[in-house]
PDB file of C-alpha atoms in Angstrom:
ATOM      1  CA  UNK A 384      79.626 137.631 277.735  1.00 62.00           C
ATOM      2  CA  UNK A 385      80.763 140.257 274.955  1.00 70.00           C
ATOM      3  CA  UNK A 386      80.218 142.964 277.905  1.00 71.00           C
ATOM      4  CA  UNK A 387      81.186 146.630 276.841  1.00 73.00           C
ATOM      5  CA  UNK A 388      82.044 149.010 278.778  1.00 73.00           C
ATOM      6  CA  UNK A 389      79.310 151.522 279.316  1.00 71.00           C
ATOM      7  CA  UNK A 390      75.741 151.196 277.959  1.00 73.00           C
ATOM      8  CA  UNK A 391      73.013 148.428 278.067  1.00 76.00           C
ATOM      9  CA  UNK A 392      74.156 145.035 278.600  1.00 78.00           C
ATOM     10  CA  UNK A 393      71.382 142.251 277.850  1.00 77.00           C
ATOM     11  CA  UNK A 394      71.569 138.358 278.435  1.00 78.00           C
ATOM     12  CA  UNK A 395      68.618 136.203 277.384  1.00 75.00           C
ATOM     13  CA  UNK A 396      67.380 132.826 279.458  1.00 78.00           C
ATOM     14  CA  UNK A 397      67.700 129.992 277.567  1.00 75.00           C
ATOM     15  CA  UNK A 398      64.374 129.649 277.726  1.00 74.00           C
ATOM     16  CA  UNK A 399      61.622 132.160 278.031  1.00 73.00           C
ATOM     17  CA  UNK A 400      60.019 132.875 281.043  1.00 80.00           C
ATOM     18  CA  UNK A 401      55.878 133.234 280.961  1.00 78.00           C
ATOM     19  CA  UNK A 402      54.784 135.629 283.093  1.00 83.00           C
ATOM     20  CA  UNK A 403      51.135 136.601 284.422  1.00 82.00           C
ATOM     21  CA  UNK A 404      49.089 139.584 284.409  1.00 84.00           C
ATOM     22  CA  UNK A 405      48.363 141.124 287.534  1.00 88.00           C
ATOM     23  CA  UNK A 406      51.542 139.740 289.286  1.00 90.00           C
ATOM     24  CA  UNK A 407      54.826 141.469 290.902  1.00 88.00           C
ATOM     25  CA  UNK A 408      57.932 139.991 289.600  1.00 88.00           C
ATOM     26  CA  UNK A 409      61.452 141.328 290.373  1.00 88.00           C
ATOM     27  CA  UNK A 410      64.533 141.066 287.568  1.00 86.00           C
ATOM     28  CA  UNK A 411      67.867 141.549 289.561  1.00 86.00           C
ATOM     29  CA  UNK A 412      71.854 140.166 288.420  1.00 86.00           C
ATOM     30  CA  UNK A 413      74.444 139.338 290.615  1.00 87.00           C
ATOM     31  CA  UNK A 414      77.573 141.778 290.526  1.00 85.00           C
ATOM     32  CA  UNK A 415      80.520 140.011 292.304  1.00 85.00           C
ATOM     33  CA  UNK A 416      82.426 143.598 291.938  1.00 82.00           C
ATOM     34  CA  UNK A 417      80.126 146.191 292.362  1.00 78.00           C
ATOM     35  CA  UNK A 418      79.198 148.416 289.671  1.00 78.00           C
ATOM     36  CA  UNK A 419      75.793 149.020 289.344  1.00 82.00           C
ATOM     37  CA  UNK A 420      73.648 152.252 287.752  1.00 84.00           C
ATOM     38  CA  UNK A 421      71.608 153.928 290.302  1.00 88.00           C
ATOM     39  CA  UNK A 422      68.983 156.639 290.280  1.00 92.00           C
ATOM     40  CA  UNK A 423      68.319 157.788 293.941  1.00 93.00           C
ATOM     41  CA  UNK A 424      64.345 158.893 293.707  1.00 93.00           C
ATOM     42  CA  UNK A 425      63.256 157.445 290.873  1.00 93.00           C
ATOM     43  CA  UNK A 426      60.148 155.293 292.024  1.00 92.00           C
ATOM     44  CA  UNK A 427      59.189 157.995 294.665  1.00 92.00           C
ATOM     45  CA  UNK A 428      56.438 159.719 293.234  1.00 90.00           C
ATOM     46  CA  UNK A 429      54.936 157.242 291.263  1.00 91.00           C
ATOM     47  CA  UNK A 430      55.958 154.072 288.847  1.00 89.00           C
ATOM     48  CA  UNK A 431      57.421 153.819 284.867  1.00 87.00           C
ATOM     49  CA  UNK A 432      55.529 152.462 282.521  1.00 83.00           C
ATOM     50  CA  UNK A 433      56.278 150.051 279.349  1.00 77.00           C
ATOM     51  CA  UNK A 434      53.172 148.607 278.469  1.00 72.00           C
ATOM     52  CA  UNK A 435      52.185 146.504 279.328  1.00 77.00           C
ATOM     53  CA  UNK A 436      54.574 146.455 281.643  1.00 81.00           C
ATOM     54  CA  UNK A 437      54.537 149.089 284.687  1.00 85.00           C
ATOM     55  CA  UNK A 438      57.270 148.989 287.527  1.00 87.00           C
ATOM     56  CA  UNK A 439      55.416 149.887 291.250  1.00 89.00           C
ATOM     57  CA  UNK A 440      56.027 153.375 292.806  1.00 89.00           C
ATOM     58  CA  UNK A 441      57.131 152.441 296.385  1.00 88.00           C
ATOM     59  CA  UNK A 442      54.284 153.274 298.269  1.00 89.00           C
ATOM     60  CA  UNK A 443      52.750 150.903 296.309  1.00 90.00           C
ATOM     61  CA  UNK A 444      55.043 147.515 296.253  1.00 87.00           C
ATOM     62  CA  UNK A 445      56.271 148.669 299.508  1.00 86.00           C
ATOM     63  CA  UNK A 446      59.696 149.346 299.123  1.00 84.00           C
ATOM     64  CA  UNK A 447      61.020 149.316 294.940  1.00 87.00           C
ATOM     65  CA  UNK A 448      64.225 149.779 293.459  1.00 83.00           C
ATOM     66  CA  UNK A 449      64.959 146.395 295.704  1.00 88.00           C
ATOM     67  CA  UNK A 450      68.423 144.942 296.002  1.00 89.00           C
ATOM     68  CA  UNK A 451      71.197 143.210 298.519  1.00 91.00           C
ATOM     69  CA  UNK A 452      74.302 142.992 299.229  1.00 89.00           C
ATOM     70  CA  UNK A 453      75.960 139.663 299.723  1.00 90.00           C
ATOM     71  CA  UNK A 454      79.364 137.681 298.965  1.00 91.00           C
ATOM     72  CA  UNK A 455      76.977 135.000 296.748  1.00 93.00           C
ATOM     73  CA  UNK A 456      74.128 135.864 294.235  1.00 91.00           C
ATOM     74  CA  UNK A 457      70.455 136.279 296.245  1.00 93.00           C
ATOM     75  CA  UNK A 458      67.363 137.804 296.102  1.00 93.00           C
ATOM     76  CA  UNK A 459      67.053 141.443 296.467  1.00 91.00           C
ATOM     77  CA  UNK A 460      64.890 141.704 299.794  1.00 90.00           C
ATOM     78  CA  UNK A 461      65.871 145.097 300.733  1.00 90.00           C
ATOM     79  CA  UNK A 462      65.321 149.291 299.005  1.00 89.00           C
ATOM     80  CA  UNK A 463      66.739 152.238 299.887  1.00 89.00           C
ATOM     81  CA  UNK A 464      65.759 155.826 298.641  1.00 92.00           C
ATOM     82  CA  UNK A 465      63.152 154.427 296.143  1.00 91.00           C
ATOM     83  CA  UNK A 466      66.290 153.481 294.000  1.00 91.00           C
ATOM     84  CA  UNK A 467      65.930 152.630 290.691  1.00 90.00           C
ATOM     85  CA  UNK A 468      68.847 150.308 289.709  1.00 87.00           C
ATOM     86  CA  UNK A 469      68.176 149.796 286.037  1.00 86.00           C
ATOM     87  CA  UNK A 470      67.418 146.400 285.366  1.00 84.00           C
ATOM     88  CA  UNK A 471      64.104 145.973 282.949  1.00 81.00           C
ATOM     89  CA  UNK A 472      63.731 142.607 281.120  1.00 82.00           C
ATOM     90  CA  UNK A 473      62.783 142.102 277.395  1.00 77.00           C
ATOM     91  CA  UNK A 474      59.254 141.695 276.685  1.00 76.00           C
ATOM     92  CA  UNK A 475      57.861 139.831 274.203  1.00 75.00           C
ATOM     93  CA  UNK A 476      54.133 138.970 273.106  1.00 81.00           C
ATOM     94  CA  UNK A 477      53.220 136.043 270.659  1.00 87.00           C
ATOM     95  CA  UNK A 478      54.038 136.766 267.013  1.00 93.00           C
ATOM     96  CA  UNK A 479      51.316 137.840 265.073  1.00 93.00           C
ATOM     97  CA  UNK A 480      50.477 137.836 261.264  1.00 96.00           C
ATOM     98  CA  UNK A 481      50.240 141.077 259.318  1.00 95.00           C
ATOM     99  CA  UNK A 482      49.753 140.267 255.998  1.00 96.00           C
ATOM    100  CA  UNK A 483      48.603 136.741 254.152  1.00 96.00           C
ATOM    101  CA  UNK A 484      48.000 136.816 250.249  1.00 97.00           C
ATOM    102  CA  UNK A 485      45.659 135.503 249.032  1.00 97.00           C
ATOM    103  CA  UNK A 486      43.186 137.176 251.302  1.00 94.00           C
ATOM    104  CA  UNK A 487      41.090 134.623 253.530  1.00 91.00           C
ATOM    105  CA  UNK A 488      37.923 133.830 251.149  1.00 92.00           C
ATOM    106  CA  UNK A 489      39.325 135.000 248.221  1.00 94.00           C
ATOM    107  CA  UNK A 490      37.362 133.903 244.814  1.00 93.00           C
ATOM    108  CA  UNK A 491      39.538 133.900 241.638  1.00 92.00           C
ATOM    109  CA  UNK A 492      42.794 132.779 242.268  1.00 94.00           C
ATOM    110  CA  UNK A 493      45.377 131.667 239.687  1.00 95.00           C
ATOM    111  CA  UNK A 494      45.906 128.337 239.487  1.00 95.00           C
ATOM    112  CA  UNK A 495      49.475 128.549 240.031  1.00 96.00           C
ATOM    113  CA  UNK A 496      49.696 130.968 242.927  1.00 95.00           C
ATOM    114  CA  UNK A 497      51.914 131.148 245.907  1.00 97.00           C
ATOM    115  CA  UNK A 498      50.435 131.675 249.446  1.00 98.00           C
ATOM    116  CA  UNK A 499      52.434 134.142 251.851  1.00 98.00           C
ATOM    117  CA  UNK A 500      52.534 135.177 254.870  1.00 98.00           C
ATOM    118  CA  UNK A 501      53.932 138.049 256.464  1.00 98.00           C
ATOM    119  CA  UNK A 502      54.766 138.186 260.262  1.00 97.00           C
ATOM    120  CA  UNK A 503      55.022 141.451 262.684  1.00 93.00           C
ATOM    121  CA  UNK A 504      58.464 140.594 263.512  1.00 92.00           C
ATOM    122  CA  UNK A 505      62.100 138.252 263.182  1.00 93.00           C
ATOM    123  CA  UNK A 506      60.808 134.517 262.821  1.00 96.00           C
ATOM    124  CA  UNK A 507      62.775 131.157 263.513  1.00 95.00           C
ATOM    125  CA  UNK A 508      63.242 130.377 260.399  1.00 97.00           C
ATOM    126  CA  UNK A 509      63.550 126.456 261.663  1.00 97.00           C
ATOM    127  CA  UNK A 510      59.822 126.478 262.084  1.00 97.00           C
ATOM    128  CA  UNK A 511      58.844 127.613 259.159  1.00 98.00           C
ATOM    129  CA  UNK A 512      57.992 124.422 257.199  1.00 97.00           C
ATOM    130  CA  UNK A 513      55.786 122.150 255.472  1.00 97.00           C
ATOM    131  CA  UNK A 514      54.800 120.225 258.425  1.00 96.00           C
ATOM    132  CA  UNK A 515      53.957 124.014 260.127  1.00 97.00           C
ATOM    133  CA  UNK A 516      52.660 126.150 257.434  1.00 98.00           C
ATOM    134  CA  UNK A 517      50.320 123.707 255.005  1.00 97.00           C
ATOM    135  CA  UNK A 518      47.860 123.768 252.169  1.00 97.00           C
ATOM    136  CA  UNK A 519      45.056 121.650 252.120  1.00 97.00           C
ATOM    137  CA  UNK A 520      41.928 120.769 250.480  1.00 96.00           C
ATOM    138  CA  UNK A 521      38.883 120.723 251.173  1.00 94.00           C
ATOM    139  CA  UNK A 522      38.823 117.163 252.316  1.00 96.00           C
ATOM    140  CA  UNK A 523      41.258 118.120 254.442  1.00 96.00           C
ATOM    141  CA  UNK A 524      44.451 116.467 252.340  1.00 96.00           C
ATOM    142  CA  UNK A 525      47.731 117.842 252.402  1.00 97.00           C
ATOM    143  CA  UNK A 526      48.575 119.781 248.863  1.00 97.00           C
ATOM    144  CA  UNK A 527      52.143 119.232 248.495  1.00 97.00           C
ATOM    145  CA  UNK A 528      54.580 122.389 248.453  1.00 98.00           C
ATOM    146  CA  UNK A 529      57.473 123.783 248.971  1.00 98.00           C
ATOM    147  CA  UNK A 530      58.090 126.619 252.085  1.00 98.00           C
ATOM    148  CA  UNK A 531      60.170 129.045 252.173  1.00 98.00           C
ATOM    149  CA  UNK A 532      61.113 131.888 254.753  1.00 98.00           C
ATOM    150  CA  UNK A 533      62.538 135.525 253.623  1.00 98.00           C
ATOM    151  CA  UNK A 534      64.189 136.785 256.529  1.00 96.00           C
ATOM    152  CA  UNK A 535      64.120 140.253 254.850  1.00 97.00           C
ATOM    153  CA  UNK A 536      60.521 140.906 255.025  1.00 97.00           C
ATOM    154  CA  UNK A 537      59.827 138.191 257.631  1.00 97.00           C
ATOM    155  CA  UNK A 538      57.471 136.637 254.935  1.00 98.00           C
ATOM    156  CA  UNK A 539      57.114 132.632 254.326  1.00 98.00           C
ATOM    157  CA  UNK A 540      55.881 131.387 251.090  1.00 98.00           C
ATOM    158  CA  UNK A 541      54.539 128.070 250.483  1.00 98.00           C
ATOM    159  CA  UNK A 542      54.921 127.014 246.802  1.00 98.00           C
ATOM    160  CA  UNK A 543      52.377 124.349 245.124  1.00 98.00           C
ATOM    161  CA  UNK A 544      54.419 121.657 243.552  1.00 97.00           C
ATOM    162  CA  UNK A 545      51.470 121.147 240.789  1.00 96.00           C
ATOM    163  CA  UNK A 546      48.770 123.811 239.776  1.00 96.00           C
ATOM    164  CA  UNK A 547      45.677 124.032 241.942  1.00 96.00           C
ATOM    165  CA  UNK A 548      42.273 122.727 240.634  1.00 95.00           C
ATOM    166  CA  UNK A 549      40.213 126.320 239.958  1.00 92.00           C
ATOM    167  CA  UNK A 550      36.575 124.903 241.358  1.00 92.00           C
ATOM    168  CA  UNK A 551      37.950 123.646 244.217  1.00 94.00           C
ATOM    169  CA  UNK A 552      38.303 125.502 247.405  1.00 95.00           C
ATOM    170  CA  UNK A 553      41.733 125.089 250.059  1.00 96.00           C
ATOM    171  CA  UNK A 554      42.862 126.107 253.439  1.00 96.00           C
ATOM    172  CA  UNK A 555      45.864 127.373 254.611  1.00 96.00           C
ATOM    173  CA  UNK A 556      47.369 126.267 257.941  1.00 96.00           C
ATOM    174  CA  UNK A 557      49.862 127.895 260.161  1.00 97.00           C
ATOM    175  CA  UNK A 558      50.004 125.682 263.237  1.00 96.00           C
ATOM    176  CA  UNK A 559      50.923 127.701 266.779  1.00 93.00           C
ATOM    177  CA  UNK A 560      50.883 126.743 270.108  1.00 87.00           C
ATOM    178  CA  UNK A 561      53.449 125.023 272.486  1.00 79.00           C
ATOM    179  CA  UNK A 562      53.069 121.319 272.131  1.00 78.00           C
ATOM    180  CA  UNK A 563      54.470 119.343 268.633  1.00 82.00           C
ATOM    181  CA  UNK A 564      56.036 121.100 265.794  1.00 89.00           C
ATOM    182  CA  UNK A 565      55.082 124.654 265.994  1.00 94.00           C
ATOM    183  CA  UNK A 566      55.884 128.124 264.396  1.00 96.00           C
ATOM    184  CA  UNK A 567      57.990 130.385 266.753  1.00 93.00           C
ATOM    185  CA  UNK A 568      59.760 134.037 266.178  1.00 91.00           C
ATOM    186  CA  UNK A 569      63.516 134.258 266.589  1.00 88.00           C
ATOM    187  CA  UNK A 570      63.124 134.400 270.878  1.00 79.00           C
ATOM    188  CA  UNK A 571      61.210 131.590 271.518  1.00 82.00           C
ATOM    189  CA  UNK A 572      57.937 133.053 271.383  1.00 84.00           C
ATOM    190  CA  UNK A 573      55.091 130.531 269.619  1.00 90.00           C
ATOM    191  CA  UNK A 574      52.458 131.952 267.380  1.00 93.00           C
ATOM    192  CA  UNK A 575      48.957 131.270 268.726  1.00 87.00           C
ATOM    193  CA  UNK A 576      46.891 128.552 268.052  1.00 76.00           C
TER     194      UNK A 576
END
């Protein structure tokens, strides 16, 4: 869809796909009409790295720059001339936080402060909320607030409704994972537990 007519051309799964270290996988497309970019040589003397990525030499995943030819999409079983035919797949690691005011153990804090977070990248802003990012105390009740995502600065800010008690002490929760209502950036990828 919304294909141009030279340059990169990228379609995303609908889901992600989890992939393991240590393990060969191939990304190919189907081209009904031809017209495919080709570098004759490329994985010859060794492979191309995108780390943590790295694509084989062919000596090494005996035979790379794999494709077919075939009047209906299948898997590319066969190489010629350690071809590299340009297809490299988006790769994404869990989102991570950068930032997070107030500091974890801080001493001091106003009674009437906000808590943010900022994250190392584009979050969903759908999962950002008060059943995902939560104050509570220290008997473990939820404080209630109001969250908010800045799309801008990739920063969520959860809001106290009433002013915190100063001698008491609170945690902040961001809840990651895959299972239940969970925090995500903007292509699928959960935060960690």
């Amino acid at each position: 869809a919304n294909e141009t007519d030279s340059g990169w051309q990228e379609v995303d799964f609908s889901s992600p796909v989890a992939i393991g270290a240590n393990t060969t996988y191939v990304a190919s497309y189907f081209a009904p009409n031809g017209g495919y970019a080709a570098d004759a040589g490329y994985f010859t003397n060794g492979g191309a790295d995108a780390a943590p990525l790295h694509a084989l030499s062919t000596s090494d995943a005996g035979g790379n720059g794999v494709y077919a030819y075939n009047a209906t999409s299948t898997f590319p079983n066969q190489s010629f001339d350690d071809t590299n035919y340009w297809v490299d797949v988006v790769f994404s690691t869990p989102p991570t936080v950068l930032v997070r005011t107030p500091a974890a153990g801080a001493t001091g804090v106003s009674s009437t402060t906000t808590i943010t977070v900022t994250f190392d990248r584009a979050m969903d802003p759908t999962t950002i909320t008060t059943s995902t990012f939560v104050l509570k105390d220290a008997s473990g009740n939820v404080v209630a607030a109001t969250v908010t995502y800045d799309a801008s600065t990739n920063t969520a800010t959860l809001t106290p409704t009433a002013p915190l008690n100063l001698a008491a002490t609170y945690n902040v929760y961001l809840f990651g994972g895959t299972s239940g209502s969970r925090i995500r950036d903007k292509y699928g990828n959960y935060l960690t537990s």
